[in-house]
Coordinates of C-alpha atoms in Angstrom, one line a residue:
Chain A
X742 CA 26.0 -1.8 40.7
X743 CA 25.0 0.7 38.1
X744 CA 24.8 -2.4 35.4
X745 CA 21.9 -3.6 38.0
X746 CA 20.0 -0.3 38.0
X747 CA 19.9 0.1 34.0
X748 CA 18.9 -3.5 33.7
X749 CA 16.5 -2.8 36.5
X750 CA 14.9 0.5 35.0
X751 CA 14.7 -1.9 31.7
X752 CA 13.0 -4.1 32.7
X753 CA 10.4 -2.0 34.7
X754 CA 9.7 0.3 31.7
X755 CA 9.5 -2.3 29.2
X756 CA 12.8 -1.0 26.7
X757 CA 14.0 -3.3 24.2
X758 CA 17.4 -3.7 22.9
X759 CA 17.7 -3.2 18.7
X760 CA 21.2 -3.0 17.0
X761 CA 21.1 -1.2 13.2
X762 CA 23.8 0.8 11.6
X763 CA 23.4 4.1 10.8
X764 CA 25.2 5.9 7.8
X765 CA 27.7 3.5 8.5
X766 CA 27.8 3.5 12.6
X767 CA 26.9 0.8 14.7
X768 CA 24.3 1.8 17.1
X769 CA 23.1 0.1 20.0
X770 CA 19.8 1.2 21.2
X771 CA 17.2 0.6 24.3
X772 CA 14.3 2.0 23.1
X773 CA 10.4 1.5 24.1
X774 CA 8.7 -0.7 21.4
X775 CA 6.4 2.4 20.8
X776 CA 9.6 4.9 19.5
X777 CA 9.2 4.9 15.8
X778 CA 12.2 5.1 13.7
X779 CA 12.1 8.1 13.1
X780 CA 12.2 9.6 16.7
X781 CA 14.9 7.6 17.4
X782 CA 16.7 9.0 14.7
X783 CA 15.9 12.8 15.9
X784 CA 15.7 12.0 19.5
X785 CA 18.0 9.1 20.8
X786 CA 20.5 9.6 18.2
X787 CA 20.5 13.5 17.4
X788 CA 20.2 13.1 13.7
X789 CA 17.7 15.8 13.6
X790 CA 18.5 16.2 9.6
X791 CA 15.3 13.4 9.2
X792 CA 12.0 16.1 9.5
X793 CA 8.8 14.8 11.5
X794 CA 5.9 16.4 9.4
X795 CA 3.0 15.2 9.6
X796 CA 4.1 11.8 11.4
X797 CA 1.5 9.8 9.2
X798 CA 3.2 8.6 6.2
X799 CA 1.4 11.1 4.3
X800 CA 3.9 14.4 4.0
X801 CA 7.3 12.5 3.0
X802 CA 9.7 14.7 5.4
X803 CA 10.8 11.5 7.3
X804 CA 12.2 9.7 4.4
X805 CA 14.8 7.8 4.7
X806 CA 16.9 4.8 3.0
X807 CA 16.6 1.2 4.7
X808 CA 18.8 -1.1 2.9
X809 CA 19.0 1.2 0.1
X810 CA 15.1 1.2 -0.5
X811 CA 13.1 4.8 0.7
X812 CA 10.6 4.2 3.1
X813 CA 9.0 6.7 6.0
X814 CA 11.0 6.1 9.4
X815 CA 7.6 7.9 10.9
X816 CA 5.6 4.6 10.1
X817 CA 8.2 2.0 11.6
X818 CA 8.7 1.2 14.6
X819 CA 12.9 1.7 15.7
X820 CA 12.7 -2.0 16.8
X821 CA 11.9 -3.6 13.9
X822 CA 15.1 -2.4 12.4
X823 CA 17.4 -4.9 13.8
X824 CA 20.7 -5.2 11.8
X825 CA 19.2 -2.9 9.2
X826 CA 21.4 -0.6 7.4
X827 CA 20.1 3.2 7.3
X828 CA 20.8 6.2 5.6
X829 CA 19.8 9.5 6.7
X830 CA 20.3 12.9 4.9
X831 CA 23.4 13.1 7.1
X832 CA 25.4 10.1 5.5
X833 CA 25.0 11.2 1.8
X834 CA 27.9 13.7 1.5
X835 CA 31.2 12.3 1.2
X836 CA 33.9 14.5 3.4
X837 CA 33.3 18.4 1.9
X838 CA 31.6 17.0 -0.9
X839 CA 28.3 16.7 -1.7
X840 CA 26.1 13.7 -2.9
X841 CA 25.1 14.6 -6.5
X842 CA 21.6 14.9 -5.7
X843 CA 22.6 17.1 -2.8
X844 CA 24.2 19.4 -5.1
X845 CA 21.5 19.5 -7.5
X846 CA 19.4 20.7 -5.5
X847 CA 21.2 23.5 -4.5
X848 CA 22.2 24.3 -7.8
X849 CA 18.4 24.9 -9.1
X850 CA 17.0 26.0 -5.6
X851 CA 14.6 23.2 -5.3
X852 CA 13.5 23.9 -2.0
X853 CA 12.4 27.4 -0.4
X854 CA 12.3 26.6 3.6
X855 CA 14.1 23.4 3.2
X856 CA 11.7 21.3 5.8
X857 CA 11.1 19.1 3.3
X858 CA 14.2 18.9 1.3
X859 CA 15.9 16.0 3.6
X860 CA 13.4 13.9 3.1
X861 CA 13.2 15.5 -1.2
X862 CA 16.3 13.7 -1.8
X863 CA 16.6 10.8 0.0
X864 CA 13.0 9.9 -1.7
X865 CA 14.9 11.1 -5.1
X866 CA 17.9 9.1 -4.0
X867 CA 15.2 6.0 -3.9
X868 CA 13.2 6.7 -6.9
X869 CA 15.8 6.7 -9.5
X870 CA 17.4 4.1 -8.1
X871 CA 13.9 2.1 -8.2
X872 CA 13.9 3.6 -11.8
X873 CA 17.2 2.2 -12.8
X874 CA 15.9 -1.5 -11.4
X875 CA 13.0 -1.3 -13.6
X876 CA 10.2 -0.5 -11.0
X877 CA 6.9 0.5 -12.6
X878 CA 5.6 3.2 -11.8
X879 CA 1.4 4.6 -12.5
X880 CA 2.7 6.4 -15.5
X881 CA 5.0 4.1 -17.0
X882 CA 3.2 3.3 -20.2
X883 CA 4.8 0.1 -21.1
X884 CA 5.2 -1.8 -18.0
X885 CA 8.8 -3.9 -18.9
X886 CA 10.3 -0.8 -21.2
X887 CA 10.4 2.4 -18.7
X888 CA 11.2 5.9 -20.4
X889 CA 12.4 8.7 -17.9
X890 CA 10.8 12.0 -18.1
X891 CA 9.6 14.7 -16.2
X892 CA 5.9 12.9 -16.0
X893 CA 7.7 10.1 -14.3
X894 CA 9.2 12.1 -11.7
X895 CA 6.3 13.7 -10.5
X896 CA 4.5 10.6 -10.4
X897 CA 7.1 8.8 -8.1
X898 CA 7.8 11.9 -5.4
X899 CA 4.2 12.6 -5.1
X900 CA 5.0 10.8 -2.1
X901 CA 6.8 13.9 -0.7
X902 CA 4.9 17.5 0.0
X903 CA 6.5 20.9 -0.5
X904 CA 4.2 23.7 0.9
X905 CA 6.3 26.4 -0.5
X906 CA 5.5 24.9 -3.7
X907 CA 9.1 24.0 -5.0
X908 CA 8.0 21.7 -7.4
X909 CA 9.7 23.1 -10.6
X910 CA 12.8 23.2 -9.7
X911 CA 12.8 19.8 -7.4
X912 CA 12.3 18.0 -10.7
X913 CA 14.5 20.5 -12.5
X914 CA 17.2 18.9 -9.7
X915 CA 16.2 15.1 -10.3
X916 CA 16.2 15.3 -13.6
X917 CA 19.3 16.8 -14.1
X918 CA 20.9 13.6 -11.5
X919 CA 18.5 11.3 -13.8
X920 CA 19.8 12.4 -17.3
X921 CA 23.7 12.2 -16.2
X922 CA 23.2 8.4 -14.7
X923 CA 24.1 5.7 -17.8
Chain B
X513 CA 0.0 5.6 21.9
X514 CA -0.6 2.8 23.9
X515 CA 2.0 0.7 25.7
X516 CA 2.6 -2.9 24.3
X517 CA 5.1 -5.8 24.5
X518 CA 6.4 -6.9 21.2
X519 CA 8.3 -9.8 19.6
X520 CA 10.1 -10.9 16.5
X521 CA 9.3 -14.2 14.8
X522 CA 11.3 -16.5 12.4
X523 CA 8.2 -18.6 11.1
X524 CA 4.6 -18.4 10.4
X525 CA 4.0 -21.5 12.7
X526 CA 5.9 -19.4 15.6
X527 CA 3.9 -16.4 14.9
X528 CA 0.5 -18.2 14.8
X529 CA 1.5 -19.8 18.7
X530 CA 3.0 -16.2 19.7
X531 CA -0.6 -15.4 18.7
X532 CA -2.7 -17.6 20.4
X533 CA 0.0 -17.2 23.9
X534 CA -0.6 -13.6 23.9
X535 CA -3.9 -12.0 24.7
X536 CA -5.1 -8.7 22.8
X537 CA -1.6 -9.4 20.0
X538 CA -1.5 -8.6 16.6
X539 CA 0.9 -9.1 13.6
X540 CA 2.5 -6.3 12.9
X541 CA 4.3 -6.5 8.9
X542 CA 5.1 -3.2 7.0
X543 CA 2.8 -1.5 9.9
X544 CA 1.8 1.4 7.1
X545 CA -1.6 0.9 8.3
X546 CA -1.7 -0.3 12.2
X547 CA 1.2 2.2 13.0
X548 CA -1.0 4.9 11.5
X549 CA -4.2 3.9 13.4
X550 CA -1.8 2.8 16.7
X551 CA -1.2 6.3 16.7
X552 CA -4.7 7.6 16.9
X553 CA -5.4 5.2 19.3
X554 CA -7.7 3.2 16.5
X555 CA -5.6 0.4 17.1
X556 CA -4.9 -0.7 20.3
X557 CA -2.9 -4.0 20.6
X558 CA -1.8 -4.9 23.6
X559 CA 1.2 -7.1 22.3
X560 CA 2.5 -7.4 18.7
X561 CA 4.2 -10.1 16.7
X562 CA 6.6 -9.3 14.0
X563 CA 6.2 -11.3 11.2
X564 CA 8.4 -9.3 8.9
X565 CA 11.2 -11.7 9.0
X566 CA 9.3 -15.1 8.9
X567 CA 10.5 -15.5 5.6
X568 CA 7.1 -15.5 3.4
X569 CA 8.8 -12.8 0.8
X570 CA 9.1 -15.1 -2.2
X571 CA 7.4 -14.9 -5.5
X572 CA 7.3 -18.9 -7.2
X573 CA 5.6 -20.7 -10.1
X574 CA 3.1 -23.1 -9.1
X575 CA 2.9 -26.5 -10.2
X576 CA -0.3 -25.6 -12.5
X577 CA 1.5 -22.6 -13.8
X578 CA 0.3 -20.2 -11.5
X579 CA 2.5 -17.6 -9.5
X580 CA 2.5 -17.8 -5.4
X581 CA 3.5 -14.6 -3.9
X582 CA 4.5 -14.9 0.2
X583 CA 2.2 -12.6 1.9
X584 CA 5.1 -10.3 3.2
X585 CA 6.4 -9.3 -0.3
X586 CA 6.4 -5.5 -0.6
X587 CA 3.7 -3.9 -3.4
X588 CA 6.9 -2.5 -5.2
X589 CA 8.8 -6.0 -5.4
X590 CA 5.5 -7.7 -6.7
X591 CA 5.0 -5.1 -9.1
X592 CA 8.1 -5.4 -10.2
X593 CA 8.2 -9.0 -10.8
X594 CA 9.2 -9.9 -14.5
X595 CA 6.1 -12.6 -14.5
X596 CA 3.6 -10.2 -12.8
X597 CA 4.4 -7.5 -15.2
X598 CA 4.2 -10.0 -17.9
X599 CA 1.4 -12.4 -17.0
X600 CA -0.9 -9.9 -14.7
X601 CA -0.3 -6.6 -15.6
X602 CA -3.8 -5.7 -13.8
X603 CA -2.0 -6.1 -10.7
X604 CA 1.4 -4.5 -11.2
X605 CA -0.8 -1.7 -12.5
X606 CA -3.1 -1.6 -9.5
X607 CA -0.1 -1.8 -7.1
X608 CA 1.6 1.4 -8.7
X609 CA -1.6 3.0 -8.4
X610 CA -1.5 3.1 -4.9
X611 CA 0.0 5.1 -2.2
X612 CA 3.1 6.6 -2.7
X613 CA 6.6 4.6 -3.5
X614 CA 7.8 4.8 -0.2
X615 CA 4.5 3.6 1.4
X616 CA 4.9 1.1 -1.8
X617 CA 8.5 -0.5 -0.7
X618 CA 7.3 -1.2 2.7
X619 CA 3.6 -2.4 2.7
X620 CA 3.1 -6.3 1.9
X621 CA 0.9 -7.7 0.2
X622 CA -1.2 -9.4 3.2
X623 CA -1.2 -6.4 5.2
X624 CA -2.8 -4.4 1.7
X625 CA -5.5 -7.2 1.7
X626 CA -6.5 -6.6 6.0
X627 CA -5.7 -2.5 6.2
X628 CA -8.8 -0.8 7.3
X629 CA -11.1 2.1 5.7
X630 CA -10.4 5.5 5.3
X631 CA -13.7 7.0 5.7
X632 CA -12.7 9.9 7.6
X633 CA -15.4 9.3 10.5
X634 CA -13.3 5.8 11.3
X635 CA -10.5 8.6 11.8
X636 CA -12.6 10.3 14.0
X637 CA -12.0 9.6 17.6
X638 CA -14.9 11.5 18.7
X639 CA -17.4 10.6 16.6
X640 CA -19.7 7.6 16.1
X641 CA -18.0 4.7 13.8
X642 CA -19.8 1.5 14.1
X643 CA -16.8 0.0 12.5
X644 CA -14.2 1.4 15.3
X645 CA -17.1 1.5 18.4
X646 CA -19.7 -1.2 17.5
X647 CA -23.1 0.2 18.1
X648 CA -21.8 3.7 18.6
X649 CA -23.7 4.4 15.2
X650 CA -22.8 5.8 11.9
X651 CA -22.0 9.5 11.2
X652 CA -21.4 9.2 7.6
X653 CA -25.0 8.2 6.6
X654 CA -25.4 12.0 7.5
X655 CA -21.9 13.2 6.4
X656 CA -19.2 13.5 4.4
X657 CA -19.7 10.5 1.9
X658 CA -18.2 11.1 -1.0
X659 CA -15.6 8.9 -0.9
X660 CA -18.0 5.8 0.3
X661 CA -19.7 2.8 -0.5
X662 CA -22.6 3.1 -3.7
X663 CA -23.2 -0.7 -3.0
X664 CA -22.9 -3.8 -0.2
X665 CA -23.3 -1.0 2.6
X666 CA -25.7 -1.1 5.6
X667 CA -27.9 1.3 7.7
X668 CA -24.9 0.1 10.1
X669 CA -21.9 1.3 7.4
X670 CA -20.9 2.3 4.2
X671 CA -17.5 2.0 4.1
X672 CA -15.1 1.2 1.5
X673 CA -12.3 -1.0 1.5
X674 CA -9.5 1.0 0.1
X675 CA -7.1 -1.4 -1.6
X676 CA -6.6 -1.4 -5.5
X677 CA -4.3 -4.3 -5.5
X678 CA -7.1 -6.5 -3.7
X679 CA -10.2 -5.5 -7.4
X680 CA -7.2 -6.4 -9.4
X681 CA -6.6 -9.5 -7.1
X682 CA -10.4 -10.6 -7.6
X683 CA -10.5 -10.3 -11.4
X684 CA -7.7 -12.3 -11.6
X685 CA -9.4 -14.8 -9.3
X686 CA -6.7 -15.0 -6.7
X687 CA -6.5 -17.2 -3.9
X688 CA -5.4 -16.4 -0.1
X689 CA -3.4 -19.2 1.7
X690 CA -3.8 -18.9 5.9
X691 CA -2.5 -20.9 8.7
X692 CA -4.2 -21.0 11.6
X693 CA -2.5 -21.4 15.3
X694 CA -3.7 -25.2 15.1
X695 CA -1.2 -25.9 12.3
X696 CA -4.0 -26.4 9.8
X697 CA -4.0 -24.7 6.8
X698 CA -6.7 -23.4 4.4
X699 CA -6.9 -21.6 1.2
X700 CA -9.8 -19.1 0.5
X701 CA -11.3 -17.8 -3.1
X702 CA -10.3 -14.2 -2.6
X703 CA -14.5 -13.4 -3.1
X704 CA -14.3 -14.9 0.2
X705 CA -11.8 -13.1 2.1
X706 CA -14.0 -10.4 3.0
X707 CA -17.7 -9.7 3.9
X708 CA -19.8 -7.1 4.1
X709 CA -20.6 -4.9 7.0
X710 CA -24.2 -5.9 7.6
X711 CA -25.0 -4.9 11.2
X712 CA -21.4 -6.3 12.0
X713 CA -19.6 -3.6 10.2
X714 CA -16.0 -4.5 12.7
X715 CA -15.4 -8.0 11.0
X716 CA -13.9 -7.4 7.6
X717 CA -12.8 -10.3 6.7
X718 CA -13.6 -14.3 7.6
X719 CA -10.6 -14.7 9.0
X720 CA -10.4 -16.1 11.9
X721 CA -8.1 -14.9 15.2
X722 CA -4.7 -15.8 14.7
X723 CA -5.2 -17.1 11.0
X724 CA -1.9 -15.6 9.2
X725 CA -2.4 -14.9 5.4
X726 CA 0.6 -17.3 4.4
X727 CA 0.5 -16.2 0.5
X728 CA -1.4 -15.2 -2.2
X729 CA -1.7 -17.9 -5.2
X730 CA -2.6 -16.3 -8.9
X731 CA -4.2 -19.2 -11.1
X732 CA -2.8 -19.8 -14.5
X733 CA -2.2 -16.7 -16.7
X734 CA -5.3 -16.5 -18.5
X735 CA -3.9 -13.7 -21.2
X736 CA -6.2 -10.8 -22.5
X737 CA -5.7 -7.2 -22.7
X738 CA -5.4 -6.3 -19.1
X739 CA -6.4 -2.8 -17.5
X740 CA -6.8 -1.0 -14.3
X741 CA -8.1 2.5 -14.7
X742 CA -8.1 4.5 -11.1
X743 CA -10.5 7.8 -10.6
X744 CA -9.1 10.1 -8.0
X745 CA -10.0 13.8 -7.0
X746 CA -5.8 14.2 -7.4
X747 CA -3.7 12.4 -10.1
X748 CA -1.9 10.9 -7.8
X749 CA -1.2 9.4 -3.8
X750 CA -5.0 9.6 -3.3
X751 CA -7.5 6.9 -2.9
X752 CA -9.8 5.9 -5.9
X753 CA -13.4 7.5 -6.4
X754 CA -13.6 4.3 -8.2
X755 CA -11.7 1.7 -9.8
X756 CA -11.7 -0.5 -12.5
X757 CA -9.7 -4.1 -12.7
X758 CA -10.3 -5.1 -16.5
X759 CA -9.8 -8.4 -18.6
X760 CA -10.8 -8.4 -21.9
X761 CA -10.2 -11.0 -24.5
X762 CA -11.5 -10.3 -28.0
X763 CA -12.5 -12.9 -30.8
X764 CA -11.8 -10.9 -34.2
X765 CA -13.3 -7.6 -33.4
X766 CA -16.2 -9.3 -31.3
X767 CA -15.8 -8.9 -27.3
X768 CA -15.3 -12.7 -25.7
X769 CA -14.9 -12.8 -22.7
X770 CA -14.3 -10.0 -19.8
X771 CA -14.6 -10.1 -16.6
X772 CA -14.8 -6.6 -14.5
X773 CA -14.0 -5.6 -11.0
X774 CA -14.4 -2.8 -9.3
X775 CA -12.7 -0.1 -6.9
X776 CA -13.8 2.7 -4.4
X777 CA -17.9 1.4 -4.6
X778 CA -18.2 -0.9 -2.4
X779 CA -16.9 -2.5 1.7
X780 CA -14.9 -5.1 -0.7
X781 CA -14.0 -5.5 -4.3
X782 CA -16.9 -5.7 -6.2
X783 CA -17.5 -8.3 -9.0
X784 CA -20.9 -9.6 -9.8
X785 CA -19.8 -12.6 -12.4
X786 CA -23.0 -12.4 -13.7
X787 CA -22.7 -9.6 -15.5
X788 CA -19.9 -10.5 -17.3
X789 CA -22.0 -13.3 -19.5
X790 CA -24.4 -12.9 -22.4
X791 CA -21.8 -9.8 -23.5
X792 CA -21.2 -9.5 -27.1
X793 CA -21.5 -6.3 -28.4
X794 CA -18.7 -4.5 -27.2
X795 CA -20.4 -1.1 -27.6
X796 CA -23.4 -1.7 -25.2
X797 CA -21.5 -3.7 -23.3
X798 CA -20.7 -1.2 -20.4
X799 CA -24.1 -0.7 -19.8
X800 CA -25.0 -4.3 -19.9
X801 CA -22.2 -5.3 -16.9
X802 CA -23.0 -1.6 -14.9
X803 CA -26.4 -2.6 -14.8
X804 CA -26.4 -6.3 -13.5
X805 CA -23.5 -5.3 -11.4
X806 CA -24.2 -1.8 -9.6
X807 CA -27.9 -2.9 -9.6
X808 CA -29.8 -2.6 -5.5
X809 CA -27.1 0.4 -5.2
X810 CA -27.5 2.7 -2.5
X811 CA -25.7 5.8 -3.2
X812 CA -25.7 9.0 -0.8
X813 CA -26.6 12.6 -2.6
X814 CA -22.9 13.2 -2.6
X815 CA -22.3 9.8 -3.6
X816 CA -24.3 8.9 -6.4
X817 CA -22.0 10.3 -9.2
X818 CA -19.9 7.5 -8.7
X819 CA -22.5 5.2 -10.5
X820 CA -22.5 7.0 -14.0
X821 CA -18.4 7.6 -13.5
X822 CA -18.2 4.0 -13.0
X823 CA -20.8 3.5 -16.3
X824 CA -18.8 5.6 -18.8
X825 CA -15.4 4.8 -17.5
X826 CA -15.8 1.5 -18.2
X827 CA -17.3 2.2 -21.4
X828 CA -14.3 4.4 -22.1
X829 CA -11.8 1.2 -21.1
X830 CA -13.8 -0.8 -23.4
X831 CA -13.5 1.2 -26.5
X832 CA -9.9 2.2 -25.4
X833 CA -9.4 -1.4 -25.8
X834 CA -11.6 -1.8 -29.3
X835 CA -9.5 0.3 -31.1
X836 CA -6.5 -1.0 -30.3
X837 CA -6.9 -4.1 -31.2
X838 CA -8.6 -2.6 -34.8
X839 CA -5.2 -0.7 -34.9
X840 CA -3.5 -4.1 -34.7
X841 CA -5.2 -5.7 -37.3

């Protein structure tokens, strides 16, 4: 009987049903089409560690990692996520211990309020690994032979705002994960 | 935002028939753009088809030597392609030079083609847009223009198209495959794809409903020293003031040929391929090709720098360009 009423209320409100892992846990979801990513995140699934900034794909705080790659979960909807596999700033520390980038930034305080900072390092987390597969970047200035540096950093989180300003030591933090990859 | 039923598809043919079944749809593919303006209410689809799985993601040689990217690979992936890199630098540059790597990984290449201005008053619920309410007028004649159109505008609009991949795309003479919800197929000169606002300023493009970019096809690698120089009031994740998509091929020290598109001036990339002939001297030349091809501009007070910016930019590409190929030789 209550099967009936769910699949009644379902219907009548228009959910859809979308299946994607998160930090890896199966989820099951019925969500309206309209429910971006990222409030299904926050909302259905109480991973509130993803921030809602400015909700426009223009502040960075809702990064997160679909199929390793950084995107913003504001500007997707949750249903086009089917069988995706996500990782939110919740599923980066291992047990006690911290993800390297995690650590990093604590260890040169790049972050003052820490709205941001979720969405910092899984957009760090993204960017050197986009570094390490040889995406360009505007700076790069040979195309096919890409030197790390500071420059490069900056250029490739300028996707991601910090109003207190934590800029410094946000790259300090990077570059320190950057220089101790192979 | 407002309600709407949605679907997934598996192939282009299946989204161009979900199309043409469903009143008011749209394709939805990395939705950086239409999610944006859904929320605003800009956008208002009544059902959406996803196209992001329908398998158009591939980047492949051509029989003529040519490279076809599937209109849903992401900016960052075509940009990162070994032959683009090699072969058209002028678009993995433009593509880095947009937006921001996250909006890079998930935008395709199509969707960069069709996304929609940002002049601010298309933002601007409450104010008149020709563009978002046709015939509701045009505040930016009277307002903030800065950011808009020197050239191809109308009393009706001066917007500009905001893509850097799509000037780079026209220098390089790119072509746009479609399918339409017939099953027929066509392939448009990308000088085609879009059109000017005239009193129409809400058709962009010459598309027609339900045609699906399929792919964009890049001709035969033509070599040359390849640029794309991008003016912006912020040095980076900011649209350009103007733009510049440059091909240059020297004979000896003499300029040959060029060809020269432009960014940020006009409703779509601007080229005027008549500009690019009779050029010899390299050191007049930026005059010679800003003249033909910014001439019958319209610029705003607030506008009107953009014309000398896009003058001695260019100029400063070209000579950029002179000396290293002296320092070569």
């Amino acid at each position: 009987m209550s099967i009936d009423i769910k699949s009644e209320v379902t219907a009548s409100a228009g959910t859809l049903d979308v299946c994607f892992t998160v930090n890896g846990i199966k989820h099951r979801l019925e969500v309206d089409p309209r429910m971006t990513l990222l409030d299904a995140l926050r909302d259905v699934l109480g991973l509130t560690g993803t921030k809602k900034g400015c909700d426009q794909g223009q502040c960075g705080a809702c990064t997160v990692l679909v199929g390793g790659r950084r995107m913003n979960s504001c500007l997707s909807f949750a249903v086009m996520h089917e069988g995706d596999e996500i990782r939110t700033i919740e599923g980066l520390a291992s047990q006690s211990t911290l993800h390297p980038m995690q650590a990093s930034f604590v260890k040169h305080d790049g972050l003052q309020c820490g709205y941001c900072t979720p969405g910092q390092i899984c957009s760090a987390i993204g960017a050197l690994d986009e570094l390490n597969r040889g995406v360009p970047s505007h700076v790069s200035e040979d195309l096919n032979q890409i030197a790390p540096s500071d420059e490069e950093i900056r250029e490739r989180m300028s996707g991601n705002i910090c109003r207190c300003a934590a800029y410094p030591n946000i790259v300090a933090a990077i570059r320190e994960v950057m220089e101790r990859q192979p | 935002m407002k309600h709407f039923s949605y679907e997934r598809v598996s192939s282009p043919m299946e989204a161009a028939k979900a199309f043409e079944r469903t009143p008011g749809a749209r394709y939805l593919a990395g939705g950086t753009n239409l999610i944006d303006l859904m929320k605003l209410d800009i956008e208002a689809p009544q059902h959406l088809v996803d196209i992001n799985r329908v398998g158009l993601d591939a980047i492949e040689h051509t029989s003529d030597g040519g490279l076809r990217i599937g209109a849903l690979a992401r900016n960052s992936d075509v940009a990162t392609d070994e032959r683009v890199r090699r072969d058209y630098p002028v678009l993995a540059r433009a593509l880095v030079s947009g937006a921001s790597g996250q909006l890079r990984n998930r935008a395709t290449v199509g969707g960069n083609l069709l996304q929609r201005t940002r002049c601010v008053y298309f933002y601007s619920g409450d104010l008149p847009c020709n563009k978002r309410q046709p015939g509701s007028g045009c505040a930016a004649l009277e307002g903030i223009s800065r950011g808009l159109a020197v050239i191809g505008g109308s009393e009706a609009c001066i917007a500009t198209h905001p893509s850097d991949m799509a000037v780079a795309l026209r220098a390089l003479d790119a072509v746009v495959e479609t399918i339409l919800p017939d099953g027929s197929k066509r392939a448009l000169p990308i000088a085609e794809l879009h059109v000017l606002p005239g009193q129409t300023p809400h058709i962009e493009t010459v598309l027609a409903p339900g045609e699906l970019i399929t792919a964009i096809v890049l001709p035969k690698p033509i070599g040359g020293a390849h640029r794309y120089l991008k003016l912006r009031d912020r040095a980076s994740y900011a649209f350009a003031n103007v733009s510049i998509a440059l091909i240059a091929h020297f004979d000896g020290p003499r300029l040959g040929s060029l060809r020269v598109a432009f960014g940020g001036l006009a409703p779509k990339p601007w080229r005027v391929e008549a500009a690019e002939s009779g050029i010899s001297s390299a050191s007049d030349a930026a005059n010679q090709i800003v003249d033909v091809a910014l001439s019958g501009a319209h610029p705003t007070k607030q506008n009107e720098f953009k014309l000398s910016l896009a003058r001695r930019a260019l100029s400063a590409l070209l000579m950029e360009e002179r000396h290293r190929f002296d320092d070569n030789t």
